[in-house]
mmCIF file of C-alpha atoms in Angstrom:
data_model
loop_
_atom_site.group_PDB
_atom_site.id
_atom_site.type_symbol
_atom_site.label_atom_id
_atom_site.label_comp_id
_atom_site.label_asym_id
_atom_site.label_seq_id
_atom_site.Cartn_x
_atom_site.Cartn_y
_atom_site.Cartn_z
ATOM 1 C CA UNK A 1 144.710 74.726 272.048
ATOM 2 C CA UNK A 2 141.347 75.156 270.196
ATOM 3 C CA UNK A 3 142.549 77.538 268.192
ATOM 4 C CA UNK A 4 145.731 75.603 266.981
ATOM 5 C CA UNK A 5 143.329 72.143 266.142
ATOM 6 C CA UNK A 6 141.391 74.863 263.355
ATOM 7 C CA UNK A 7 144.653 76.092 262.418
ATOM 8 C CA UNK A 8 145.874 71.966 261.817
ATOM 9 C CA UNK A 9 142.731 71.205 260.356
ATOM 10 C CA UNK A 10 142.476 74.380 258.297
ATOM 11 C CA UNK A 11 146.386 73.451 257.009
ATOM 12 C CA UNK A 12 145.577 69.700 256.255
ATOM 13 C CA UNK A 13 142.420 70.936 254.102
ATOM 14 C CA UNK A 14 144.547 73.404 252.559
ATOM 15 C CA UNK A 15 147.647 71.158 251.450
ATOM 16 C CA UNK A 16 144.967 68.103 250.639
ATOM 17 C CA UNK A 17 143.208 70.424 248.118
ATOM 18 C CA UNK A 18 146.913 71.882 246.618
ATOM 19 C CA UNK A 19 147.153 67.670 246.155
ATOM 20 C CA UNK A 20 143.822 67.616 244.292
ATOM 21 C CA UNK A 21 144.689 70.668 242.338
ATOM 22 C CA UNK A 22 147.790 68.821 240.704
ATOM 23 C CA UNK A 23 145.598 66.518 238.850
ATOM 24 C CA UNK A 24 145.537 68.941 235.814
ATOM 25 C CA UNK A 25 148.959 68.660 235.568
ATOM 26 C CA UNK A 26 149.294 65.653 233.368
ATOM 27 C CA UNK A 27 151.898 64.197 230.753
ATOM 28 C CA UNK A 28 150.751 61.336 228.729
ATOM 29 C CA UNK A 29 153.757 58.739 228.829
ATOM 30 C CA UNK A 30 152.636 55.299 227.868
ATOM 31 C CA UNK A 31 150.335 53.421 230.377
ATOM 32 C CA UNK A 32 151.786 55.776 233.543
ATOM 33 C CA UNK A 33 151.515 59.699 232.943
ATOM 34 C CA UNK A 34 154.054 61.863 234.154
ATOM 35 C CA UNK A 35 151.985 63.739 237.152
ATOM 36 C CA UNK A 36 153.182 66.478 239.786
ATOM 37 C CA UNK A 37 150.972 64.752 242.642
ATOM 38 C CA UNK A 38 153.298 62.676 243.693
ATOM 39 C CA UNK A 39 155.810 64.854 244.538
ATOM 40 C CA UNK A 40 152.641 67.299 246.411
ATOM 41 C CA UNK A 41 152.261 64.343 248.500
ATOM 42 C CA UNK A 42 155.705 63.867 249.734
ATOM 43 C CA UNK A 43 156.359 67.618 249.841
ATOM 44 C CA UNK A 44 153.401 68.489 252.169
ATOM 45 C CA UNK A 45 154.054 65.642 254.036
ATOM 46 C CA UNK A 46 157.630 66.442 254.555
ATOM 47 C CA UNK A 47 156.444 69.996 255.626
ATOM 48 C CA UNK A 48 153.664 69.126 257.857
ATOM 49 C CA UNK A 49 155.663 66.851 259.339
ATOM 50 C CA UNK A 50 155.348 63.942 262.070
ATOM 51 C CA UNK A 51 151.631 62.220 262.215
ATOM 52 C CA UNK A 52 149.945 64.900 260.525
ATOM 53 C CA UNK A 53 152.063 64.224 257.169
ATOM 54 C CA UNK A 54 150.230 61.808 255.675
ATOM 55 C CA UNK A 55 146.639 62.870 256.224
ATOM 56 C CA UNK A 56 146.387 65.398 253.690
ATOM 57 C CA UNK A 57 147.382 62.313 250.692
ATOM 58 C CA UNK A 58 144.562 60.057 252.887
ATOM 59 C CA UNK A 59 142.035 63.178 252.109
ATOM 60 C CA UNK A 60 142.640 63.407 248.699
ATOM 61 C CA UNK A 61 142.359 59.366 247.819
ATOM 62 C CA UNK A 62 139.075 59.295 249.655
ATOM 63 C CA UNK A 63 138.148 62.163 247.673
ATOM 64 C CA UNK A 64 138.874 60.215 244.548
ATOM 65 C CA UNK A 65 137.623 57.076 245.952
ATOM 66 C CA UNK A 66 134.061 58.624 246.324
ATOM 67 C CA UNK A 67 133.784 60.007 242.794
ATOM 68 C CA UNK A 68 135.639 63.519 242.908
ATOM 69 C CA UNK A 69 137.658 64.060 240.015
ATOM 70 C CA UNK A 70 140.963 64.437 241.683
ATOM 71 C CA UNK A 71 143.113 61.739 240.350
ATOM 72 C CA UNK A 72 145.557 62.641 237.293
ATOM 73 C CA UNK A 73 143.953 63.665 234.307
ATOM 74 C CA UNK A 74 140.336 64.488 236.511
ATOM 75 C CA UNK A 75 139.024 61.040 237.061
ATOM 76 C CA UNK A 76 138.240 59.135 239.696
ATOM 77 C CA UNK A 77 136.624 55.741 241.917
ATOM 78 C CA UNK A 78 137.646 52.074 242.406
ATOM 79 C CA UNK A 79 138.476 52.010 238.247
ATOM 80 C CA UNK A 80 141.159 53.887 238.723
ATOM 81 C CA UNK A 81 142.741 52.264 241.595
ATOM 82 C CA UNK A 82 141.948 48.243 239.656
ATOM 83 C CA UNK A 83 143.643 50.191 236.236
ATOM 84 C CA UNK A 84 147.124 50.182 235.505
ATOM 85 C CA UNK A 85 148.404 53.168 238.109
ATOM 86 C CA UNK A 86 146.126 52.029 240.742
ATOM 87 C CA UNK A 87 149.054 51.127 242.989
ATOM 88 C CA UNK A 88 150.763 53.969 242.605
ATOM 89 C CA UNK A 89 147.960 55.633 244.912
ATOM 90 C CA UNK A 90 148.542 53.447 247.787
ATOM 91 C CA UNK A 91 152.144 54.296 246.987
ATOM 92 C CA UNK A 92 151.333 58.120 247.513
ATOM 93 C CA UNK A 93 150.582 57.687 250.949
ATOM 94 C CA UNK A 94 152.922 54.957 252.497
ATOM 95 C CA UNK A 95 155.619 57.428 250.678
ATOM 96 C CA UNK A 96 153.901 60.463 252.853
ATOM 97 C CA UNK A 97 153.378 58.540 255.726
ATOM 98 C CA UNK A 98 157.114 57.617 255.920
ATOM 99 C CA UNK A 99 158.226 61.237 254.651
ATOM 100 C CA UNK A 100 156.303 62.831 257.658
ATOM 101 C CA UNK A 101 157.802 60.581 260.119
ATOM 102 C CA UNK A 102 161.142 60.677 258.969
ATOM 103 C CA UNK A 103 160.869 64.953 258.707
ATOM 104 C CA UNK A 104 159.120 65.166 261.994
ATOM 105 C CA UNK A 105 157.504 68.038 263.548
ATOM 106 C CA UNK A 106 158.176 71.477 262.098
ATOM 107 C CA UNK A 107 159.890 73.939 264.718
ATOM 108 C CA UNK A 108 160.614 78.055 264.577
ATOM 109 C CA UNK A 109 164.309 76.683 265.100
ATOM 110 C CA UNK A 110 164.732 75.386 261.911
ATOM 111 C CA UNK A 111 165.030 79.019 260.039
ATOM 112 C CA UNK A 112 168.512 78.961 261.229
ATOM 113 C CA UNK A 113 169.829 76.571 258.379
ATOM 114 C CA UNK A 114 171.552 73.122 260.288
ATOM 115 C CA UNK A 115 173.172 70.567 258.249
ATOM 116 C CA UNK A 116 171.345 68.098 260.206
ATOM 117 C CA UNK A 117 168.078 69.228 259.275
ATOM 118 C CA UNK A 118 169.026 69.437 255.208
ATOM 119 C CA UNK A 119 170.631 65.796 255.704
ATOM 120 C CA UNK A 120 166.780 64.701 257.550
ATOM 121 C CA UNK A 121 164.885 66.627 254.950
ATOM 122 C CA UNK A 122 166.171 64.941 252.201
ATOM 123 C CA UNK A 123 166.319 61.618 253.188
ATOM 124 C CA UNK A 124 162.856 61.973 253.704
ATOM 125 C CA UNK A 125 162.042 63.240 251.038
ATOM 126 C CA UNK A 126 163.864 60.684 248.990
ATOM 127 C CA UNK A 127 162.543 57.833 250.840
ATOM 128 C CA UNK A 128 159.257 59.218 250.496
ATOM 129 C CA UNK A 129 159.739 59.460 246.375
ATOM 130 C CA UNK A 130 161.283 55.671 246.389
ATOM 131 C CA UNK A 131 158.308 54.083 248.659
ATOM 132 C CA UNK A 132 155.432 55.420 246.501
ATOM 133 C CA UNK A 133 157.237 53.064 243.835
ATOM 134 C CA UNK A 134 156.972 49.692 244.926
ATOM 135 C CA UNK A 135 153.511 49.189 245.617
ATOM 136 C CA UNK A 136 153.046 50.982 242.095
ATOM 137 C CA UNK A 137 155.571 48.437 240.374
ATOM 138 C CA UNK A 138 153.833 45.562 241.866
ATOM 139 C CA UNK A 139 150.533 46.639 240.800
ATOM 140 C CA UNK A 140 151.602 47.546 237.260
ATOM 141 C CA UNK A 141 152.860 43.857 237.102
ATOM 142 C CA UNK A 142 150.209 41.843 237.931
ATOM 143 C CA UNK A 143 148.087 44.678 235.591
ATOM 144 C CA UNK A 144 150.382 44.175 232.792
ATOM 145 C CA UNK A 145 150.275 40.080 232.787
ATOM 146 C CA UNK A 146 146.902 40.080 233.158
ATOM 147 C CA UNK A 147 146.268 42.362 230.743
ATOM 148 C CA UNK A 148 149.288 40.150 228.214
ATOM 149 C CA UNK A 149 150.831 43.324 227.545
ATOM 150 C CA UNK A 150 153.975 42.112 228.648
ATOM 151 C CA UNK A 151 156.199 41.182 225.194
ATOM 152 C CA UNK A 152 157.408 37.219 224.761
ATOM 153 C CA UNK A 153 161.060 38.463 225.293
ATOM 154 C CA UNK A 154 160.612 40.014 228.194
ATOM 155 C CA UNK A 155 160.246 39.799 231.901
ATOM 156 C CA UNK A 156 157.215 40.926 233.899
ATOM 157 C CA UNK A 157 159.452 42.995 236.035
ATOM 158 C CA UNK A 158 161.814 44.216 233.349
ATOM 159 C CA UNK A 159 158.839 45.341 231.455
ATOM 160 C CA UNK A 160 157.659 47.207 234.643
ATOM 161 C CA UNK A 161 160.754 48.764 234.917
ATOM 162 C CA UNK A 162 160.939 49.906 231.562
ATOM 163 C CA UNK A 163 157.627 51.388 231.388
ATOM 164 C CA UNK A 164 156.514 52.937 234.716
ATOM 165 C CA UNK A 165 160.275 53.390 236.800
ATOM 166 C CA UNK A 166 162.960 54.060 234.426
ATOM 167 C CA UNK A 167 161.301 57.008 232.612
ATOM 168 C CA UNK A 168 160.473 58.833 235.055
ATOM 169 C CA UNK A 169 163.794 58.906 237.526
ATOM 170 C CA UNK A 170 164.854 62.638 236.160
ATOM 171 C CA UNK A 171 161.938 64.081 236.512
ATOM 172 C CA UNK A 172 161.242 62.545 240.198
ATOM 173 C CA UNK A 173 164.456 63.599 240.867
ATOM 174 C CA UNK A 174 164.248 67.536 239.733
ATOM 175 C CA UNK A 175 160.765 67.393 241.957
ATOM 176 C CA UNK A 176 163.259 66.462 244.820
ATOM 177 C CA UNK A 177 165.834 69.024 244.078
ATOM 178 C CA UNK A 178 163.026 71.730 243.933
ATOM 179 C CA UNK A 179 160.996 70.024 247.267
ATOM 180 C CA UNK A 180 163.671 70.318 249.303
ATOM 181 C CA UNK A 181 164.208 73.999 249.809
ATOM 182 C CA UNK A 182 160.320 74.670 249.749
ATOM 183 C CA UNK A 183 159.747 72.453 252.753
ATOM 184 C CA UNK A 184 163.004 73.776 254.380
ATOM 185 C CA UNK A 185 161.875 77.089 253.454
ATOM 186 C CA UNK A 186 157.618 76.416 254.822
ATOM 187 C CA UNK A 187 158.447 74.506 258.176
ATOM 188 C CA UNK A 188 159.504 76.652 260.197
ATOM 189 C CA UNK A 189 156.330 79.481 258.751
ATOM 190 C CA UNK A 190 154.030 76.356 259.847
ATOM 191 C CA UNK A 191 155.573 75.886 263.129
ATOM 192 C CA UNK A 192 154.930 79.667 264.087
ATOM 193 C CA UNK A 193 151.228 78.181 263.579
ATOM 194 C CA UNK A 194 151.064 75.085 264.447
ATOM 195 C CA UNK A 195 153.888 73.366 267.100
ATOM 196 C CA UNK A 196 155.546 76.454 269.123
ATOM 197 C CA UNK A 197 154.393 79.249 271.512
ATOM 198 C CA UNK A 198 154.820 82.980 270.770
ATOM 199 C CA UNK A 199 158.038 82.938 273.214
ATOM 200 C CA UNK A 200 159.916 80.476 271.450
ATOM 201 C CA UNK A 201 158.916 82.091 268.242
ATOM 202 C CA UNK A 202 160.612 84.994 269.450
ATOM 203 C CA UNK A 203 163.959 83.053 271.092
ATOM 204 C CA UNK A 204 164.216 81.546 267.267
ATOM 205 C CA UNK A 205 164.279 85.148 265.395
ATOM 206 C CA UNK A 206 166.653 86.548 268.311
ATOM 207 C CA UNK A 207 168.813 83.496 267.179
#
């Protein structure tokens, strides 16, 4: 039992700094970059599954929070999270949280491929990917009006929409596409590790 908490705490440091890592990949698009951490969250969420999901994403927005230079583009603290993508880092972690609970724990069983499994993936996955949003688009409002950046023939929200959602639906969805068979493919590796005795590792491969 000892041995598997180092293992879970050893995993959760190791997906929270793969998180971190994706800062320096960065694509200036208006007010909201295009950025690769958001789909790290979800997709080690959705392949540590269950509680543990979301506590990598938790890590690496304390790490931020404190001065570490982990958020998109290397910076970091409270300026980031008042600015106009602030909300966008709560987002990251209810959509982990959710995408963790939804995947649920890891097991050997799931090398042998079950439509079930692809259907709970993926709907975690997606809802993790659509949750992030909407504390991000409510943020980006109130940002944007305060800031007047919103034009006279526009609508707060459509203006939200058309700068921070709308751009950036093909690319979220090719980082779904690709997360889906990389946590399908890693889950049942971390189970070995993490959720399941060396006996039912062995009934799953005889399977």
């Amino acid at each position: 039992m000892k041995n598997k908490n180092i293992l879970k705490i050893s995993f959760i440091a190791l997906f929270a700094a793969i998180i971190c890592i994706g800062c320096f990949l960065r694509i200036p698009l208006g007010p909201v970059p295009i950025v690769l951490q958001n789909a790290l969250c979800i997709l080690t969420s959705a392949i540590l599954g269950s509680f543990l999901g979301g506590i990598p994403t938790a890590l690496f927005l304390l790490a931020g929070l404190i001065g570490l230079p982990v958020y998109a583009g290397g910076t970091s603290g409270i300026a980031v999270w008042a600015g106009p993508t602030g909300g966008f880092l709560l987002g990251y972690l209810l959509g982990a949280v959710v995408t963790g609970f939804i995947a649920g724990c890891p097991s050997v069983s799931d090398k042998k491929f079950s439509w079930k499994n692809l259907i709970r993936i993926t709907i975690a996955i997606f809802a993790g990917m659509v949750i992030l949003y909407v504390p991000g688009i409510i943020h980006f409002a109130r940002w944007a009006e305060k800031a007047g950046r919103i034009p006279a023939d526009k609508t707060a929200f459509a203006y939200t929409m058309a700068a921070c959602v709308i751009p950036y639906i093909p690319g979220d969805l090719l980082k779904i596409v690709v997360a889906i068979p990389v946590a399908l493919k890693i889950r049942p590796i971390l189970a070995q590790y993490l959720y399941n005795d060396k006996k039912k590792v062995n009934q799953a491969e005889e399977v």
